[in-house]
Structures are given as C-alpha cells and as structure tokens.
C-alpha cells in the first residue's frame, strides 16, 4: 500500500518539474537580450524578486531550519542559480543607471538573506521558532511574487483580450500551485500552504479570464494580423 510520505514525495517531484519549467520561461526574453546585446526596456526587478524568494525558501528548507525539506531546497536552489544567470546576463548587456540599479538590488538581496540567516541562527535555537520566522518572510515575499500578474489581469479585463497573458503559463501556474498546495497539506505545513493556495486561486482566476475572453482574444489577434498585412501592402505600394 502506498504511504502518505510516498504520495507527498511524488507530488513534490512533479512540483519540482513544473517549477523548473516556470523558472525557464523567461529564456526567450534573455535570448532576445543576448541577440540584440541590449536589455532594451526590460526590467531586472522580476528576476531580483524571484531570486530573493528562492533564496528565502532555500534557507527555510535547510536542515537547521526545517528538517526533511529536501524537495524545497532542490527546486529553489535550482531557481536561485537560474535567476543569478538571468541577472548576470542583464548586467552584461546593461549600462549606466540600469546596471547600477541591478547591482544594488542584487547586493540588497544577498545582504538581506545574510542578515536574516544570522539573526535566525544566532537568536532562535529551536527548529519551530526558526521555521516560524523564516516561514513568515517566505509567505510575504511569495504572495508578492504570485500577485505580480494582477496588473496583466487588469489589462485583460480592460482590453477584453488575454493576448498578453499566455495560456500555457496560466496552466503551468495552476498545476504548480495545485502540486505544492497538495504537498503542503499531506503533512500540514502552513508556511507552504498559504502562499501556494493563494497562487492557485490567482491561476484559477487567470484561466477563468482566458475562458471568458477566449473569442475576443482571437478576434483581437486576427485584427492585429490584418493590420500588419495591410501595412505591408501599403509599404509595398
């Protein structure tokens, strides 16, 4: 008979795979940056924010904070490395104020993690207290990260088009939230349940918007293609 621990591990592995795909989703953006050798109008903030979130979860999953959390450490460790690569590419192809801002944000992230780790390890001696403090920080920053698509959702409602909210990402966010919420409920971990359940709700809201504006999205897309075609004809003429 399959035990609860085995089910939890299987769900966690699936969650790792989906999260890994989500971490790789900005690759087309950085391919464009490398190809054009410029960061153009892209912001470094989402990648710095994701880096901080990943580093906090790595700290949370370490044996001296939350024992037996290997799957949390593995995926967020991978996420940390991926986000660092993105930020390095951004630094490589940015200049002036953009590079300075990126460096300042990166050093702020690192300094924040070092300070949190030092305080938690030196002041709080029990796993329970360490888990509580780091867990609260993880919840706050994870909710902020999950809430970031709200501006896109607002635009979808305003324009009645989900063109700029890719369906595949909404589906990936849904299954990611579902997996990690399930994982956290099998052996209750409130610090994991709260942000991932909220993330799941945001993903469901995105999927509902896709369902509501599916026809109008296709119409907007077709109109856009028609406009491009007409402009090409005008240029040719």
PDB file of C-alpha atoms in Angstrom:
ATOM      1  CA  UNK A   1       0.000   0.000   0.000  1.00  0.00           C
ATOM      2  CA  UNK A   2       1.249   3.475  -0.918  1.00  0.00           C
ATOM      3  CA  UNK A   3       2.024   5.605   2.132  1.00  0.00           C
ATOM      4  CA  UNK A   4       1.278   9.300   2.603  1.00  0.00           C
ATOM      5  CA  UNK A   5       5.033  10.029   2.565  1.00  0.00           C
ATOM      6  CA  UNK A   6       5.420   8.332  -0.824  1.00  0.00           C
ATOM      7  CA  UNK A   7       2.490  10.280  -2.271  1.00  0.00           C
ATOM      8  CA  UNK A   8       3.925  13.514  -0.860  1.00  0.00           C
ATOM      9  CA  UNK A   9       7.331  12.781  -2.391  1.00  0.00           C
ATOM     10  CA  UNK A  10       5.786  12.004  -5.796  1.00  0.00           C
ATOM     11  CA  UNK A  11       3.722  15.211  -5.729  1.00  0.00           C
ATOM     12  CA  UNK A  12       6.811  17.171  -4.671  1.00  0.00           C
ATOM     13  CA  UNK A  13       8.833  15.770  -7.590  1.00  0.00           C
ATOM     14  CA  UNK A  14       6.075  16.766 -10.029  1.00  0.00           C
ATOM     15  CA  UNK A  15       6.002  20.208  -8.382  1.00  0.00           C
ATOM     16  CA  UNK A  16       9.779  20.455  -8.837  1.00  0.00           C
ATOM     17  CA  UNK A  17       9.452  19.686 -12.553  1.00  0.00           C
ATOM     18  CA  UNK A  18       6.692  22.263 -13.121  1.00  0.00           C
ATOM     19  CA  UNK A  19       8.511  24.931 -11.086  1.00  0.00           C
ATOM     20  CA  UNK A  20      11.674  24.268 -13.101  1.00  0.00           C
ATOM     21  CA  UNK A  21       9.761  24.877 -16.339  1.00  0.00           C
ATOM     22  CA  UNK A  22       8.413  28.146 -14.896  1.00  0.00           C
ATOM     23  CA  UNK A  23      11.933  29.244 -13.950  1.00  0.00           C
ATOM     24  CA  UNK A  24      12.982  28.665 -17.573  1.00  0.00           C
ATOM     25  CA  UNK A  25      10.020  30.589 -19.049  1.00  0.00           C
ATOM     26  CA  UNK A  26      11.945  33.936 -19.343  1.00  0.00           C
ATOM     27  CA  UNK A  27      14.546  32.308 -21.641  1.00  0.00           C
ATOM     28  CA  UNK A  28      13.074  33.868 -24.836  1.00  0.00           C
ATOM     29  CA  UNK A  29      13.469  37.306 -23.232  1.00  0.00           C
ATOM     30  CA  UNK A  30      17.137  36.701 -22.444  1.00  0.00           C
ATOM     31  CA  UNK A  31      17.736  35.160 -25.863  1.00  0.00           C
ATOM     32  CA  UNK A  32      16.470  38.448 -27.293  1.00  0.00           C
ATOM     33  CA  UNK A  33      18.706  40.442 -24.918  1.00  0.00           C
ATOM     34  CA  UNK A  34      21.766  38.393 -25.935  1.00  0.00           C
ATOM     35  CA  UNK A  35      20.863  38.621 -29.639  1.00  0.00           C
ATOM     36  CA  UNK A  36      20.378  42.413 -29.536  1.00  0.00           C
ATOM     37  CA  UNK A  37      23.155  42.914 -26.950  1.00  0.00           C
ATOM     38  CA  UNK A  38      20.858  45.269 -25.064  1.00  0.00           C
ATOM     39  CA  UNK A  39      18.343  44.967 -22.226  1.00  0.00           C
ATOM     40  CA  UNK A  40      16.135  47.483 -24.088  1.00  0.00           C
ATOM     41  CA  UNK A  41      13.150  48.347 -21.860  1.00  0.00           C
ATOM     42  CA  UNK A  42      13.172  45.120 -19.834  1.00  0.00           C
ATOM     43  CA  UNK A  43      13.279  45.472 -16.047  1.00  0.00           C
ATOM     44  CA  UNK A  44      15.562  43.493 -13.749  1.00  0.00           C
ATOM     45  CA  UNK A  45      13.084  43.725 -10.843  1.00  0.00           C
ATOM     46  CA  UNK A  46      11.100  40.482 -11.534  1.00  0.00           C
ATOM     47  CA  UNK A  47      14.309  38.434 -11.594  1.00  0.00           C
ATOM     48  CA  UNK A  48      15.744  40.035  -8.467  1.00  0.00           C
ATOM     49  CA  UNK A  49      12.418  39.476  -6.682  1.00  0.00           C
ATOM     50  CA  UNK A  50      12.302  35.829  -7.762  1.00  0.00           C
ATOM     51  CA  UNK A  51      15.921  35.394  -6.642  1.00  0.00           C
ATOM     52  CA  UNK A  52      15.080  36.694  -3.166  1.00  0.00           C
ATOM     53  CA  UNK A  53      12.044  34.418  -2.977  1.00  0.00           C
ATOM     54  CA  UNK A  54      14.129  31.370  -3.985  1.00  0.00           C
ATOM     55  CA  UNK A  55      16.910  32.140  -1.514  1.00  0.00           C
ATOM     56  CA  UNK A  56      14.407  32.515   1.323  1.00  0.00           C
ATOM     57  CA  UNK A  57      12.862  29.114   0.519  1.00  0.00           C
ATOM     58  CA  UNK A  58      16.341  27.535   0.370  1.00  0.00           C
ATOM     59  CA  UNK A  59      17.018  28.937   3.844  1.00  0.00           C
ATOM     60  CA  UNK A  60      13.609  27.668   5.001  1.00  0.00           C
ATOM     61  CA  UNK A  61      14.303  24.138   3.748  1.00  0.00           C
ATOM     62  CA  UNK A  62      17.783  23.748   5.247  1.00  0.00           C
ATOM     63  CA  UNK A  63      18.103  21.063   7.976  1.00  0.00           C
ATOM     64  CA  UNK A  64      18.826  23.588  10.742  1.00  0.00           C
ATOM     65  CA  UNK A  65      15.596  25.481   9.978  1.00  0.00           C
ATOM     66  CA  UNK A  66      13.048  22.983   8.586  1.00  0.00           C
ATOM     67  CA  UNK A  67      14.360  19.379   8.560  1.00  0.00           C
ATOM     68  CA  UNK A  68      13.231  16.877   5.900  1.00  0.00           C
ATOM     69  CA  UNK A  69      12.530  19.527   3.258  1.00  0.00           C
ATOM     70  CA  UNK A  70      14.895  18.309   0.539  1.00  0.00           C
ATOM     71  CA  UNK A  71      12.465  18.919  -2.343  1.00  0.00           C
ATOM     72  CA  UNK A  72      12.011  22.548  -1.286  1.00  0.00           C
ATOM     73  CA  UNK A  73      15.788  23.070  -1.248  1.00  0.00           C
ATOM     74  CA  UNK A  74      16.419  21.350  -4.597  1.00  0.00           C
ATOM     75  CA  UNK A  75      13.950  23.330  -6.701  1.00  0.00           C
ATOM     76  CA  UNK A  76      14.660  26.668  -5.040  1.00  0.00           C
ATOM     77  CA  UNK A  77      18.399  26.016  -5.222  1.00  0.00           C
ATOM     78  CA  UNK A  78      17.974  25.450  -8.963  1.00  0.00           C
ATOM     79  CA  UNK A  79      15.811  28.577  -9.164  1.00  0.00           C
ATOM     80  CA  UNK A  80      18.490  30.599  -7.369  1.00  0.00           C
ATOM     81  CA  UNK A  81      21.137  29.535  -9.904  1.00  0.00           C
ATOM     82  CA  UNK A  82      18.845  30.236 -12.878  1.00  0.00           C
ATOM     83  CA  UNK A  83      17.888  33.707 -11.606  1.00  0.00           C
ATOM     84  CA  UNK A  84      21.561  34.526 -10.964  1.00  0.00           C
ATOM     85  CA  UNK A  85      22.322  33.627 -14.592  1.00  0.00           C
ATOM     86  CA  UNK A  86      19.498  35.898 -15.777  1.00  0.00           C
ATOM     87  CA  UNK A  87      20.787  38.763 -13.624  1.00  0.00           C
ATOM     88  CA  UNK A  88      24.377  38.195 -14.826  1.00  0.00           C
ATOM     89  CA  UNK A  89      23.181  38.422 -18.461  1.00  0.00           C
ATOM     90  CA  UNK A  90      21.241  41.577 -17.579  1.00  0.00           C
ATOM     91  CA  UNK A  91      24.355  43.123 -16.021  1.00  0.00           C
ATOM     92  CA  UNK A  92      26.417  42.132 -19.049  1.00  0.00           C
ATOM     93  CA  UNK A  93      24.149  43.898 -21.541  1.00  0.00           C
ATOM     94  CA  UNK A  94      23.004  46.870 -19.442  1.00  0.00           C
ATOM     95  CA  UNK A  95      24.835  50.077 -18.736  1.00  0.00           C
ATOM     96  CA  UNK A  96      24.620  53.275 -16.745  1.00  0.00           C
ATOM     97  CA  UNK A  97      21.768  53.586 -14.252  1.00  0.00           C
ATOM     98  CA  UNK A  98      20.223  50.229 -15.221  1.00  0.00           C
ATOM     99  CA  UNK A  99      23.418  48.332 -14.374  1.00  0.00           C
ATOM    100  CA  UNK A 100      23.865  50.254 -11.097  1.00  0.00           C
ATOM    101  CA  UNK A 101      20.233  49.553 -10.140  1.00  0.00           C
ATOM    102  CA  UNK A 102      20.635  45.848 -10.912  1.00  0.00           C
ATOM    103  CA  UNK A 103      23.833  45.617  -8.854  1.00  0.00           C
ATOM    104  CA  UNK A 104      22.277  47.464  -5.907  1.00  0.00           C
ATOM    105  CA  UNK A 105      19.220  45.211  -5.934  1.00  0.00           C
ATOM    106  CA  UNK A 106      21.398  42.084  -6.193  1.00  0.00           C
ATOM    107  CA  UNK A 107      23.584  43.132  -3.257  1.00  0.00           C
ATOM    108  CA  UNK A 108      20.458  44.080  -1.273  1.00  0.00           C
ATOM    109  CA  UNK A 109      19.060  40.575  -1.840  1.00  0.00           C
ATOM    110  CA  UNK A 110      22.273  38.913  -0.684  1.00  0.00           C
ATOM    111  CA  UNK A 111      22.658  41.230   2.318  1.00  0.00           C
ATOM    112  CA  UNK A 112      19.041  40.626   3.365  1.00  0.00           C
ATOM    113  CA  UNK A 113      19.468  36.834   3.280  1.00  0.00           C
ATOM    114  CA  UNK A 114      22.756  37.010   5.208  1.00  0.00           C
ATOM    115  CA  UNK A 115      21.170  39.218   7.905  1.00  0.00           C
ATOM    116  CA  UNK A 116      18.051  37.019   8.197  1.00  0.00           C
ATOM    117  CA  UNK A 117      20.162  33.840   8.409  1.00  0.00           C
ATOM    118  CA  UNK A 118      22.480  35.377  11.015  1.00  0.00           C
ATOM    119  CA  UNK A 119      19.594  36.607  13.199  1.00  0.00           C
ATOM    120  CA  UNK A 120      17.580  33.386  12.950  1.00  0.00           C
ATOM    121  CA  UNK A 121      20.540  31.100  13.685  1.00  0.00           C
ATOM    122  CA  UNK A 122      22.008  33.179  16.489  1.00  0.00           C
ATOM    123  CA  UNK A 123      18.864  34.206  18.378  1.00  0.00           C
ATOM    124  CA  UNK A 124      16.405  31.338  17.835  1.00  0.00           C
ATOM    125  CA  UNK A 125      17.613  27.913  18.947  1.00  0.00           C
ATOM    126  CA  UNK A 126      14.634  25.660  18.152  1.00  0.00           C
ATOM    127  CA  UNK A 127      13.532  24.443  14.728  1.00  0.00           C
ATOM    128  CA  UNK A 128       9.981  25.593  15.484  1.00  0.00           C
ATOM    129  CA  UNK A 129      10.963  29.232  16.082  1.00  0.00           C
ATOM    130  CA  UNK A 130      13.322  29.307  13.104  1.00  0.00           C
ATOM    131  CA  UNK A 131      10.640  27.794  10.869  1.00  0.00           C
ATOM    132  CA  UNK A 132       8.104  30.356  12.097  1.00  0.00           C
ATOM    133  CA  UNK A 133      10.291  33.420  11.437  1.00  0.00           C
ATOM    134  CA  UNK A 134      11.670  32.357   8.049  1.00  0.00           C
ATOM    135  CA  UNK A 135       8.246  30.946   7.094  1.00  0.00           C
ATOM    136  CA  UNK A 136       6.529  34.302   7.668  1.00  0.00           C
ATOM    137  CA  UNK A 137       9.073  36.019   5.407  1.00  0.00           C
ATOM    138  CA  UNK A 138       8.599  33.314   2.762  1.00  0.00           C
ATOM    139  CA  UNK A 139       4.820  33.768   2.863  1.00  0.00           C
ATOM    140  CA  UNK A 140       5.055  37.548   2.441  1.00  0.00           C
ATOM    141  CA  UNK A 141       7.516  37.508  -0.469  1.00  0.00           C
ATOM    142  CA  UNK A 142       5.892  34.514  -2.167  1.00  0.00           C
ATOM    143  CA  UNK A 143       2.458  36.185  -2.117  1.00  0.00           C
ATOM    144  CA  UNK A 144       4.017  39.336  -3.583  1.00  0.00           C
ATOM    145  CA  UNK A 145       5.531  37.258  -6.393  1.00  0.00           C
ATOM    146  CA  UNK A 146       2.276  35.393  -7.071  1.00  0.00           C
ATOM    147  CA  UNK A 147       0.360  38.683  -7.074  1.00  0.00           C
ATOM    148  CA  UNK A 148       2.597  40.219  -9.744  1.00  0.00           C
ATOM    149  CA  UNK A 149       0.307  39.110 -12.657  1.00  0.00           C
ATOM    150  CA  UNK A 150      -2.537  41.244 -11.221  1.00  0.00           C
ATOM    151  CA  UNK A 151      -1.570  44.151 -13.488  1.00  0.00           C
ATOM    152  CA  UNK A 152      -1.764  41.854 -16.525  1.00  0.00           C
ATOM    153  CA  UNK A 153      -5.149  40.536 -15.371  1.00  0.00           C
ATOM    154  CA  UNK A 154      -6.390  44.118 -15.032  1.00  0.00           C
ATOM    155  CA  UNK A 155      -5.258  44.792 -18.598  1.00  0.00           C
ATOM    156  CA  UNK A 156      -7.051  41.653 -19.830  1.00  0.00           C
ATOM    157  CA  UNK A 157     -10.314  42.850 -18.271  1.00  0.00           C
ATOM    158  CA  UNK A 158      -9.857  46.375 -19.646  1.00  0.00           C
ATOM    159  CA  UNK A 159      -8.989  45.303 -23.208  1.00  0.00           C
ATOM    160  CA  UNK A 160     -11.170  42.157 -23.171  1.00  0.00           C
ATOM    161  CA  UNK A 161      -8.187  40.276 -24.614  1.00  0.00           C
ATOM    162  CA  UNK A 162      -5.893  37.705 -22.977  1.00  0.00           C
ATOM    163  CA  UNK A 163      -3.285  38.111 -25.726  1.00  0.00           C
ATOM    164  CA  UNK A 164      -0.587  39.259 -23.283  1.00  0.00           C
ATOM    165  CA  UNK A 165      -1.325  36.566 -20.684  1.00  0.00           C
ATOM    166  CA  UNK A 166      -0.061  33.313 -22.288  1.00  0.00           C
ATOM    167  CA  UNK A 167      -2.393  30.377 -21.683  1.00  0.00           C
ATOM    168  CA  UNK A 168       0.455  27.884 -21.237  1.00  0.00           C
ATOM    169  CA  UNK A 169       1.879  29.954 -18.365  1.00  0.00           C
ATOM    170  CA  UNK A 170      -1.528  30.199 -16.685  1.00  0.00           C
ATOM    171  CA  UNK A 171      -1.900  26.408 -16.932  1.00  0.00           C
ATOM    172  CA  UNK A 172       1.636  25.886 -15.588  1.00  0.00           C
ATOM    173  CA  UNK A 173       0.962  28.242 -12.648  1.00  0.00           C
ATOM    174  CA  UNK A 174      -2.274  26.338 -11.933  1.00  0.00           C
ATOM    175  CA  UNK A 175      -0.589  22.916 -11.750  1.00  0.00           C
ATOM    176  CA  UNK A 176       2.371  24.376  -9.862  1.00  0.00           C
ATOM    177  CA  UNK A 177       0.052  25.845  -7.202  1.00  0.00           C
ATOM    178  CA  UNK A 178      -2.009  22.642  -7.114  1.00  0.00           C
ATOM    179  CA  UNK A 179       1.042  20.401  -6.624  1.00  0.00           C
ATOM    180  CA  UNK A 180       2.651  22.471  -3.895  1.00  0.00           C
ATOM    181  CA  UNK A 181      -0.648  23.058  -2.083  1.00  0.00           C
ATOM    182  CA  UNK A 182      -1.294  19.299  -2.115  1.00  0.00           C
ATOM    183  CA  UNK A 183       2.298  18.644  -0.992  1.00  0.00           C
ATOM    184  CA  UNK A 184       1.903  21.034   1.938  1.00  0.00           C
ATOM    185  CA  UNK A 185      -1.436  19.564   3.036  1.00  0.00           C
ATOM    186  CA  UNK A 186      -0.355  15.903   3.181  1.00  0.00           C
ATOM    187  CA  UNK A 187       1.861  16.757   6.162  1.00  0.00           C
ATOM    188  CA  UNK A 188       0.463  20.155   7.056  1.00  0.00           C
ATOM    189  CA  UNK A 189       2.948  22.976   6.506  1.00  0.00           C
ATOM    190  CA  UNK A 190       1.044  26.257   6.816  1.00  0.00           C
ATOM    191  CA  UNK A 191       4.005  28.278   5.517  1.00  0.00           C
ATOM    192  CA  UNK A 192       3.788  26.383   2.225  1.00  0.00           C
ATOM    193  CA  UNK A 193       0.001  26.112   2.125  1.00  0.00           C
ATOM    194  CA  UNK A 194      -0.876  29.823   2.422  1.00  0.00           C
ATOM    195  CA  UNK A 195       1.197  31.274  -0.485  1.00  0.00           C
ATOM    196  CA  UNK A 196       0.636  28.316  -2.810  1.00  0.00           C
ATOM    197  CA  UNK A 197      -3.127  28.219  -2.164  1.00  0.00           C
ATOM    198  CA  UNK A 198      -3.246  31.954  -2.970  1.00  0.00           C
ATOM    199  CA  UNK A 199      -1.128  31.315  -6.076  1.00  0.00           C
ATOM    200  CA  UNK A 200      -3.569  28.568  -7.073  1.00  0.00           C
ATOM    201  CA  UNK A 201      -6.501  30.997  -6.735  1.00  0.00           C
ATOM    202  CA  UNK A 202      -4.714  33.576  -8.905  1.00  0.00           C
ATOM    203  CA  UNK A 203      -4.056  30.868 -11.524  1.00  0.00           C
ATOM    204  CA  UNK A 204      -7.733  29.826 -11.495  1.00  0.00           C
ATOM    205  CA  UNK A 205      -8.687  33.496 -11.963  1.00  0.00           C
ATOM    206  CA  UNK A 206      -6.341  33.692 -14.971  1.00  0.00           C
ATOM    207  CA  UNK A 207      -7.854  30.549 -16.509  1.00  0.00           C
ATOM    208  CA  UNK A 208     -11.358  31.976 -15.992  1.00  0.00           C
ATOM    209  CA  UNK A 209     -10.294  35.152 -17.805  1.00  0.00           C
ATOM    210  CA  UNK A 210      -8.986  33.018 -20.666  1.00  0.00           C
ATOM    211  CA  UNK A 211     -12.342  31.219 -20.837  1.00  0.00           C
ATOM    212  CA  UNK A 212     -14.346  34.479 -20.691  1.00  0.00           C
ATOM    213  CA  UNK A 213     -12.265  36.379 -23.253  1.00  0.00           C
ATOM    214  CA  UNK A 214     -11.271  33.472 -25.498  1.00  0.00           C
ATOM    215  CA  UNK A 215     -13.337  34.613 -28.512  1.00  0.00           C
ATOM    216  CA  UNK A 216     -12.446  38.294 -28.167  1.00  0.00           C
ATOM    217  CA  UNK A 217      -8.740  37.368 -27.809  1.00  0.00           C
ATOM    218  CA  UNK A 218      -8.860  35.505 -31.132  1.00  0.00           C
ATOM    219  CA  UNK A 219     -10.655  38.474 -32.714  1.00  0.00           C
ATOM    220  CA  UNK A 220      -8.013  40.917 -31.397  1.00  0.00           C
ATOM    221  CA  UNK A 221      -5.251  38.632 -32.658  1.00  0.00           C
ATOM    222  CA  UNK A 222      -6.805  38.360 -36.125  1.00  0.00           C
ATOM    223  CA  UNK A 223      -7.318  42.123 -36.286  1.00  0.00           C
ATOM    224  CA  UNK A 224      -3.675  42.606 -35.374  1.00  0.00           C
ATOM    225  CA  UNK A 225      -2.597  40.262 -38.158  1.00  0.00           C
ATOM    226  CA  UNK A 226      -4.868  42.100 -40.617  1.00  0.00           C
ATOM    227  CA  UNK A 227      -3.344  45.434 -39.641  1.00  0.00           C
ATOM    228  CA  UNK A 228       0.159  44.043 -40.192  1.00  0.00           C
ATOM    229  CA  UNK A 229      -0.831  42.657 -43.583  1.00  0.00           C
ATOM    230  CA  UNK A 230      -2.398  45.970 -44.656  1.00  0.00           C
ATOM    231  CA  UNK A 231       0.656  47.928 -43.517  1.00  0.00           C
ATOM    232  CA  UNK A 232       2.882  45.591 -45.533  1.00  0.00           C
ATOM    233  CA  UNK A 233       0.687  46.138 -48.596  1.00  0.00           C
ATOM    234  CA  UNK A 234       0.870  49.907 -48.153  1.00  0.00           C
ATOM    235  CA  UNK A 235       4.638  49.791 -47.841  1.00  0.00           C
ATOM    236  CA  UNK A 236       4.873  47.634 -50.964  1.00  0.00           C
ATOM    237  CA  UNK A 237       2.645  50.042 -52.880  1.00  0.00           C
TER     238      UNK A 237
END
